[in-house]
mmCIF file of C-alpha atoms in Angstrom:
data_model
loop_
_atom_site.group_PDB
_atom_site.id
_atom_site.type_symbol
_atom_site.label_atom_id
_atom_site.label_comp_id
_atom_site.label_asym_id
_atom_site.label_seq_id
_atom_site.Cartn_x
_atom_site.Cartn_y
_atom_site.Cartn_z
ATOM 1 C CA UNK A 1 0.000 0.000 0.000
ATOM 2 C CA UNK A 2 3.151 1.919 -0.291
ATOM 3 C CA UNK A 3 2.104 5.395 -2.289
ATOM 4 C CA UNK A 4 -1.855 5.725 -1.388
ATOM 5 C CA UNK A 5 -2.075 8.656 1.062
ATOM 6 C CA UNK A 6 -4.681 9.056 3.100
ATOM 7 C CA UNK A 7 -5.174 11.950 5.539
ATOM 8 C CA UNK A 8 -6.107 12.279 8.314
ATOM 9 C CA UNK A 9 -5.439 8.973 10.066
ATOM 10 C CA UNK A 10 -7.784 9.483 12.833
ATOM 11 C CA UNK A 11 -10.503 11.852 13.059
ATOM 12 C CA UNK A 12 -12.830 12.571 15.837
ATOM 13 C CA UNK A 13 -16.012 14.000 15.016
ATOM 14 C CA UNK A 14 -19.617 14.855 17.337
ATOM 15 C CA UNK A 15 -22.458 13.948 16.269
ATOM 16 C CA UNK A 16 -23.960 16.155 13.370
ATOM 17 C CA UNK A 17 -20.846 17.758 12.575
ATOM 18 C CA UNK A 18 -18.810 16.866 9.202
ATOM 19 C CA UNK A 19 -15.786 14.632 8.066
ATOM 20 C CA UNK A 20 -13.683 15.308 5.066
ATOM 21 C CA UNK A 21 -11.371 11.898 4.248
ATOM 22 C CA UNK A 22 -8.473 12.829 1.797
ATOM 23 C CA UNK A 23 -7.116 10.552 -0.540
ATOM 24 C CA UNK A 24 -3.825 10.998 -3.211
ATOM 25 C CA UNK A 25 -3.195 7.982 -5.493
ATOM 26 C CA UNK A 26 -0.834 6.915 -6.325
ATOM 27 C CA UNK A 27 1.971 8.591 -8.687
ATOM 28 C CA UNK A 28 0.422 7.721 -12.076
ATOM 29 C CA UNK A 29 -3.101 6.409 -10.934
ATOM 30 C CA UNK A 30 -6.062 7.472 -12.322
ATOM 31 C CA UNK A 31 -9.103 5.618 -10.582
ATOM 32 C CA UNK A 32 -9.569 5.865 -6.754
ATOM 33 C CA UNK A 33 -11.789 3.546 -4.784
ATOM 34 C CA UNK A 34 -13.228 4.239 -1.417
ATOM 35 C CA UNK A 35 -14.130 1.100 1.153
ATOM 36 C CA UNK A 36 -15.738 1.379 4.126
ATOM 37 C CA UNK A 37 -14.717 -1.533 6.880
ATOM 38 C CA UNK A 38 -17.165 -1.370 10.526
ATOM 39 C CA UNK A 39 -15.561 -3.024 13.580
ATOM 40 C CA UNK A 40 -15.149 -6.639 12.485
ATOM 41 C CA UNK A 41 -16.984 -6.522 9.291
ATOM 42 C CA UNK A 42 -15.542 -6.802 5.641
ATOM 43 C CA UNK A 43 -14.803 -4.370 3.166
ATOM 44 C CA UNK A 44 -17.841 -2.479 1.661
ATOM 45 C CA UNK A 45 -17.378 -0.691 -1.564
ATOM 46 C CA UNK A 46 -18.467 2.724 -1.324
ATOM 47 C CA UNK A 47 -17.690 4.425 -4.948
ATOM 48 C CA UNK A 48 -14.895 4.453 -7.817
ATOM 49 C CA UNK A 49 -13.968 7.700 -9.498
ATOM 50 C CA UNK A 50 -11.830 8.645 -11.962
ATOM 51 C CA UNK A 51 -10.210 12.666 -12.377
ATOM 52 C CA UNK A 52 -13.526 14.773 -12.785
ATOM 53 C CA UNK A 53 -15.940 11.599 -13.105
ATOM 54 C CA UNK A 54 -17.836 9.252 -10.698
ATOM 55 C CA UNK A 55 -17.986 5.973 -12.023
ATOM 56 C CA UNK A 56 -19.892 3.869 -9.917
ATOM 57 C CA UNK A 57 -21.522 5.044 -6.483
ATOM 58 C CA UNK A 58 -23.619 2.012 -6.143
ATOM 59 C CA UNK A 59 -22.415 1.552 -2.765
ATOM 60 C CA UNK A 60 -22.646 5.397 -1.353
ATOM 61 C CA UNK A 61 -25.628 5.971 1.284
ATOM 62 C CA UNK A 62 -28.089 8.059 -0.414
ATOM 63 C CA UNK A 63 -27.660 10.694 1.797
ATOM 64 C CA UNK A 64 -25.316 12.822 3.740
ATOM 65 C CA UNK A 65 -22.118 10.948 1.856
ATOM 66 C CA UNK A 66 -20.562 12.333 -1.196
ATOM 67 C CA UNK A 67 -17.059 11.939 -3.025
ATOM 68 C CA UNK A 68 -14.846 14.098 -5.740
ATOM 69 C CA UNK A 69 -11.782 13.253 -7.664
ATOM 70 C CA UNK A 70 -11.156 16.674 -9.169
ATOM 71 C CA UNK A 71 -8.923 17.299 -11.885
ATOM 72 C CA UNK A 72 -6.323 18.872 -9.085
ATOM 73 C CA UNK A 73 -5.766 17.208 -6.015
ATOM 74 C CA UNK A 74 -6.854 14.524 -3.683
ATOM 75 C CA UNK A 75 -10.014 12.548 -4.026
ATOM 76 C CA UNK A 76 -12.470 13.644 -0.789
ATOM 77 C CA UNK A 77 -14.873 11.978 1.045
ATOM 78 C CA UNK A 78 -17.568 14.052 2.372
ATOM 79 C CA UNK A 79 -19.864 12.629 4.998
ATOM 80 C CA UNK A 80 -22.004 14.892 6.339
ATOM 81 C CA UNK A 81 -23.856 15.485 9.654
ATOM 82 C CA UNK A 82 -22.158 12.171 11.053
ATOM 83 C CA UNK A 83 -23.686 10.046 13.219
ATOM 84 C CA UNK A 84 -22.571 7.324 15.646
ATOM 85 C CA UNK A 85 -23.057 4.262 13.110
ATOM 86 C CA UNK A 86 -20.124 6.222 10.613
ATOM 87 C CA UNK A 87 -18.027 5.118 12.962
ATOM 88 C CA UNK A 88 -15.434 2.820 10.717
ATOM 89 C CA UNK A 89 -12.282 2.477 8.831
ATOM 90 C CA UNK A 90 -12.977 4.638 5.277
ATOM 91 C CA UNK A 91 -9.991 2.984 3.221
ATOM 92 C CA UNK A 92 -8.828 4.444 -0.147
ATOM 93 C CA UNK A 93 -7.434 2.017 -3.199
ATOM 94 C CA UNK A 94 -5.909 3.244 -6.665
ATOM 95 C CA UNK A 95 -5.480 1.383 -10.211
ATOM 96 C CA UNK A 96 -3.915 2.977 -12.833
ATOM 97 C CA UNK A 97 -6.550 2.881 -16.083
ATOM 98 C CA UNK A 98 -8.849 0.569 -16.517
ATOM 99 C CA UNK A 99 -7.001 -1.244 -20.053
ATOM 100 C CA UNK A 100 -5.299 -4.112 -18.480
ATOM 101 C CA UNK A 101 -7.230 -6.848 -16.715
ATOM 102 C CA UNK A 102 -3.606 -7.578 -14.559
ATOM 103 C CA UNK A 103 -3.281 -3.598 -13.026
ATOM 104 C CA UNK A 104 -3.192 -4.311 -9.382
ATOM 105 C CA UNK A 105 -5.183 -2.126 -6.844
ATOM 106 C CA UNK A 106 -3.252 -0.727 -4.207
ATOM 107 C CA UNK A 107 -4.849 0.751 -0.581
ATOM 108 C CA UNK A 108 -3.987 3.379 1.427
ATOM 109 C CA UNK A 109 -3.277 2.803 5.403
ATOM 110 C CA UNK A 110 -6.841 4.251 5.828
ATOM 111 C CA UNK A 111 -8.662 6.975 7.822
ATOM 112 C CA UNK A 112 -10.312 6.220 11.182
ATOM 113 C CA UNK A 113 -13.182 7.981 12.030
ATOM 114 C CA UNK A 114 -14.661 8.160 15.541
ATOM 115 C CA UNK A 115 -18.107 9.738 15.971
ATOM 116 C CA UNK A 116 -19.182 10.603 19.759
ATOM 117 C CA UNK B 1 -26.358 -14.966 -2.841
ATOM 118 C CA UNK B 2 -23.229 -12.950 -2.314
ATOM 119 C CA UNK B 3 -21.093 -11.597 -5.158
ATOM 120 C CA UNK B 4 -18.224 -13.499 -3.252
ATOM 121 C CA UNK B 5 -18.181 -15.744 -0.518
ATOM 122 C CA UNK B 6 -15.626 -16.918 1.998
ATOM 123 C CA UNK B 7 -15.321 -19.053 4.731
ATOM 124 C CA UNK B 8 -15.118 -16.853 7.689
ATOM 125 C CA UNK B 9 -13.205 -19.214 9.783
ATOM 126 C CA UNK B 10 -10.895 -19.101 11.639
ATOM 127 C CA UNK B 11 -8.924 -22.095 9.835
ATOM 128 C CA UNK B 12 -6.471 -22.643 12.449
ATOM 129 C CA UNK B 13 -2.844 -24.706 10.807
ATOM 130 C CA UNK B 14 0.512 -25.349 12.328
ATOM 131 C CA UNK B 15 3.659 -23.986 11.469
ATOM 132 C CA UNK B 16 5.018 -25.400 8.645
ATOM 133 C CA UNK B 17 2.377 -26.823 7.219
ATOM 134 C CA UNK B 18 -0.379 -25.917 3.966
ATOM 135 C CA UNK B 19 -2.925 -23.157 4.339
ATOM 136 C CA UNK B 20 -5.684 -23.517 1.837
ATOM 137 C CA UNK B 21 -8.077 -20.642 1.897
ATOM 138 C CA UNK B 22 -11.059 -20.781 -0.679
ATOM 139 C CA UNK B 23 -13.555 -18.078 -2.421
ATOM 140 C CA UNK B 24 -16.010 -18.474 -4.851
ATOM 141 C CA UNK B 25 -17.494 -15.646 -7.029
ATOM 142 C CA UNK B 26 -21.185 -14.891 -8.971
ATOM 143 C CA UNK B 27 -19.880 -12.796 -11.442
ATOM 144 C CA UNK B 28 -18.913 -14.758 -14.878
ATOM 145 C CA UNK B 29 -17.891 -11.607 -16.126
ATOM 146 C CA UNK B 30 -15.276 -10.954 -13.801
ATOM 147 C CA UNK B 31 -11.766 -10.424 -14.849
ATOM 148 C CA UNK B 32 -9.463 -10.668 -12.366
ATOM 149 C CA UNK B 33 -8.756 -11.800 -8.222
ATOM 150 C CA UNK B 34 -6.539 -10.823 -5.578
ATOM 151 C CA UNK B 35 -6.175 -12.206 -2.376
ATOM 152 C CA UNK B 36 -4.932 -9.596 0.449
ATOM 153 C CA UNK B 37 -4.002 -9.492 4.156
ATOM 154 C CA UNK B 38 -5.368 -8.057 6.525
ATOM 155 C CA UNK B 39 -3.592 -7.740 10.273
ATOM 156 C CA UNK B 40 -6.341 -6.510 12.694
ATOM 157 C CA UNK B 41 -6.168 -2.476 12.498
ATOM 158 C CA UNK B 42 -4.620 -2.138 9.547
ATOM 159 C CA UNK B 43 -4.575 -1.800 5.973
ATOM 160 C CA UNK B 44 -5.437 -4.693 3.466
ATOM 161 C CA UNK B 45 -2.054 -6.008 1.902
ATOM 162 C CA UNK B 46 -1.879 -7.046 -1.281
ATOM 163 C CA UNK B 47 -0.508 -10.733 -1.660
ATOM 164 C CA UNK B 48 -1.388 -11.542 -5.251
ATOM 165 C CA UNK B 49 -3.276 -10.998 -8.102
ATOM 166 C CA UNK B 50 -4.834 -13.755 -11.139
ATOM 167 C CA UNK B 51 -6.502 -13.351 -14.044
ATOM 168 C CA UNK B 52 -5.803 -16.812 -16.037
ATOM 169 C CA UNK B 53 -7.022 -20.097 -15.343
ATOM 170 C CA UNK B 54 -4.337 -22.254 -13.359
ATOM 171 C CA UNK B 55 -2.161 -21.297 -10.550
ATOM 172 C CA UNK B 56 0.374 -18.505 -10.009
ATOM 173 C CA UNK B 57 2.707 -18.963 -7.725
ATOM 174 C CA UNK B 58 4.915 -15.923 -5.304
ATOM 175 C CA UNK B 59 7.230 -17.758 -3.073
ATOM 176 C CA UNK B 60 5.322 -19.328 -0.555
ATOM 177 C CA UNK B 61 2.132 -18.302 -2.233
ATOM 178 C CA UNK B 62 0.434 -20.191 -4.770
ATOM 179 C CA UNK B 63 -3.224 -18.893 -6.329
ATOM 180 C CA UNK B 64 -5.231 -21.063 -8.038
ATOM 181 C CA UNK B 65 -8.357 -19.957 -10.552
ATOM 182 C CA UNK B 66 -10.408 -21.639 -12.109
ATOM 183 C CA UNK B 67 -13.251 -19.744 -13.981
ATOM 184 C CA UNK B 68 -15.695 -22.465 -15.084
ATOM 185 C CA UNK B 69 -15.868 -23.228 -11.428
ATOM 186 C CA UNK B 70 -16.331 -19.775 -10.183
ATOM 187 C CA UNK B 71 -13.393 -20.723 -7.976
ATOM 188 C CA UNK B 72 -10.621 -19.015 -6.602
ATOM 189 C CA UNK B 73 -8.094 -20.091 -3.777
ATOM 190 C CA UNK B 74 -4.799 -19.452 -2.025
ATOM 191 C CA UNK B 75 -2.351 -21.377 -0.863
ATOM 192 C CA UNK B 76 0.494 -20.869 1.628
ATOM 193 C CA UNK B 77 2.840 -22.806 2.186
ATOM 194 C CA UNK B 78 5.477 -23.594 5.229
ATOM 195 C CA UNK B 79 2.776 -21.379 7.540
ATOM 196 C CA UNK B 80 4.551 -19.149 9.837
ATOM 197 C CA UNK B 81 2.592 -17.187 12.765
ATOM 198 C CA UNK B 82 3.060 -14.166 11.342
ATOM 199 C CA UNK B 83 0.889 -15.283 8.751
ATOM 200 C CA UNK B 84 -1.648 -15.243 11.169
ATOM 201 C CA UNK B 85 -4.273 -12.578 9.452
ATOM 202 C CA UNK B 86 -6.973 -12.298 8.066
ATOM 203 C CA UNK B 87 -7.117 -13.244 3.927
ATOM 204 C CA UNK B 88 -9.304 -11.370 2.147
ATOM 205 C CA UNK B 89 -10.799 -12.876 -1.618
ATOM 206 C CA UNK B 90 -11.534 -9.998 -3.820
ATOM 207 C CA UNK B 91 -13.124 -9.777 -7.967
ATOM 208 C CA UNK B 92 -12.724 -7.144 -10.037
ATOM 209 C CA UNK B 93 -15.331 -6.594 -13.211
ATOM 210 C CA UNK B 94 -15.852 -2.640 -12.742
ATOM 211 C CA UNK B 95 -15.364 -2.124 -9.510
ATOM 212 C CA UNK B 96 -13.624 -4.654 -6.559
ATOM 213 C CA UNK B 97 -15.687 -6.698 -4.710
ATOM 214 C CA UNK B 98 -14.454 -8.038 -1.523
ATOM 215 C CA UNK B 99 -15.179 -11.524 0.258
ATOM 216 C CA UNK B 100 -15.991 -10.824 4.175
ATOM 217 C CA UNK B 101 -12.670 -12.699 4.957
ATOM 218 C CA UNK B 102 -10.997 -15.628 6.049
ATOM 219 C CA UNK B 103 -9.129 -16.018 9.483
ATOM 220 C CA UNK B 104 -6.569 -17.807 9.672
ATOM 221 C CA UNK B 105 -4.182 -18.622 13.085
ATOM 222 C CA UNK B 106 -0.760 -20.662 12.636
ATOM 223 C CA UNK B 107 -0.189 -22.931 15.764
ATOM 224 C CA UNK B 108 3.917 -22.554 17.093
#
């Protein structure tokens, strides 16, 4: 997971207040994935970006969650007016393009958030 | 039925002997595996990576696919207790779809 930055590593948040999770690739990745992993659950996929697009958000709560990969800078996770359940691991992965069925995805050391 | 299914354990070995951990997968249309590691706080680990049928092997790793089975597996060989961890099955088609884990412990 060497090169995946993710900042911060631990966040404490109250209730209703918001968390921003920052993620940079990668040098020379293009696609960012965010995970979400609750206390002794598996990985959930969350969404998969590339610069400037969303790709899939299948697995983003319908509400108060939102992600951006813009053209400059880190790929954010926005979760608004958190609540106790948010409490998890929010892990970031990056692929370089999607042409080759053998690119490897690599994760980031991940971002703990604590809501209380 | 889940996208991809593990056995959640925990397989418990001891050291120095054969690890087999197993996933199977839903998606025909999916392209390629990986197995990770997980240690408990901490980052998945990425261990290997398939996307042929037949087995790939990494030292004391060995994967093993075989897509008219929907099955994909892991070997490890000469288990060590650091190897104690959790092994995580993923498939990518779009995005990557993780497997809620095996444990595994390695008996000194």
């Amino acid at each position: 997971n060497a090169g995946v930055m993710q900042n911060p590593r631990h966040l404490v948040r109250r209730r209703g207040q918001e968390a921003r999770l920052r993620c940079s690739p990668m040098k020379g990745h293009s696609h960012v994935y965010w995970y979400r992993q609750l206390p002794e659950e598996g990985l959930k996929f969350m969404v998969y970006l590339q610069k400037e697009n969303i790709i899939d958000e299948s697995g983003m709560p319908k509400e108060r969650f939102s992600a951006e990969f813009p053209k400059e800078g880190p790929s954010i996770l926005r979760i608004q007016q958190v609540v106790r359940g948010d409490s998890a691991a929010y892990f970031c992965a990056s692929s370089p393009s999607q042409g080759f069925v053998g690119n490897t995805i690599y994760f980031g050391e991940g971002s703990w958030l604590t809501v209380v | 039925q889940k996208e991809v299914e593990q056995n959640s354990g925990p397989l418990s070995v001891p050291e120095g002997a054969i690890a087999s951990l197993n996933c199977t997968y839903s998606d025909r249309g999916s392209q390629s595996f990986f197995w990770y590691r997980q240690y408990s706080g901490k980052s998945p680990e990425l261990i290997m990576f398939i996307y042929s049928n037949g087995d790939k092997e990494d030292g004391r790793f060995t994967a093993q696919l075989n897509k008219a089975s929907q099955y994909v597996s892991l070997l490890i060989r000469d288990s060590q207790p650091s190897d104690s961890a959790t092994y995580l099955c993923a498939v990518r088609s779009d995005k990557l779809t993780f497997g809620t884990g095996t444990r595994l412990a390695v008996r000194p």
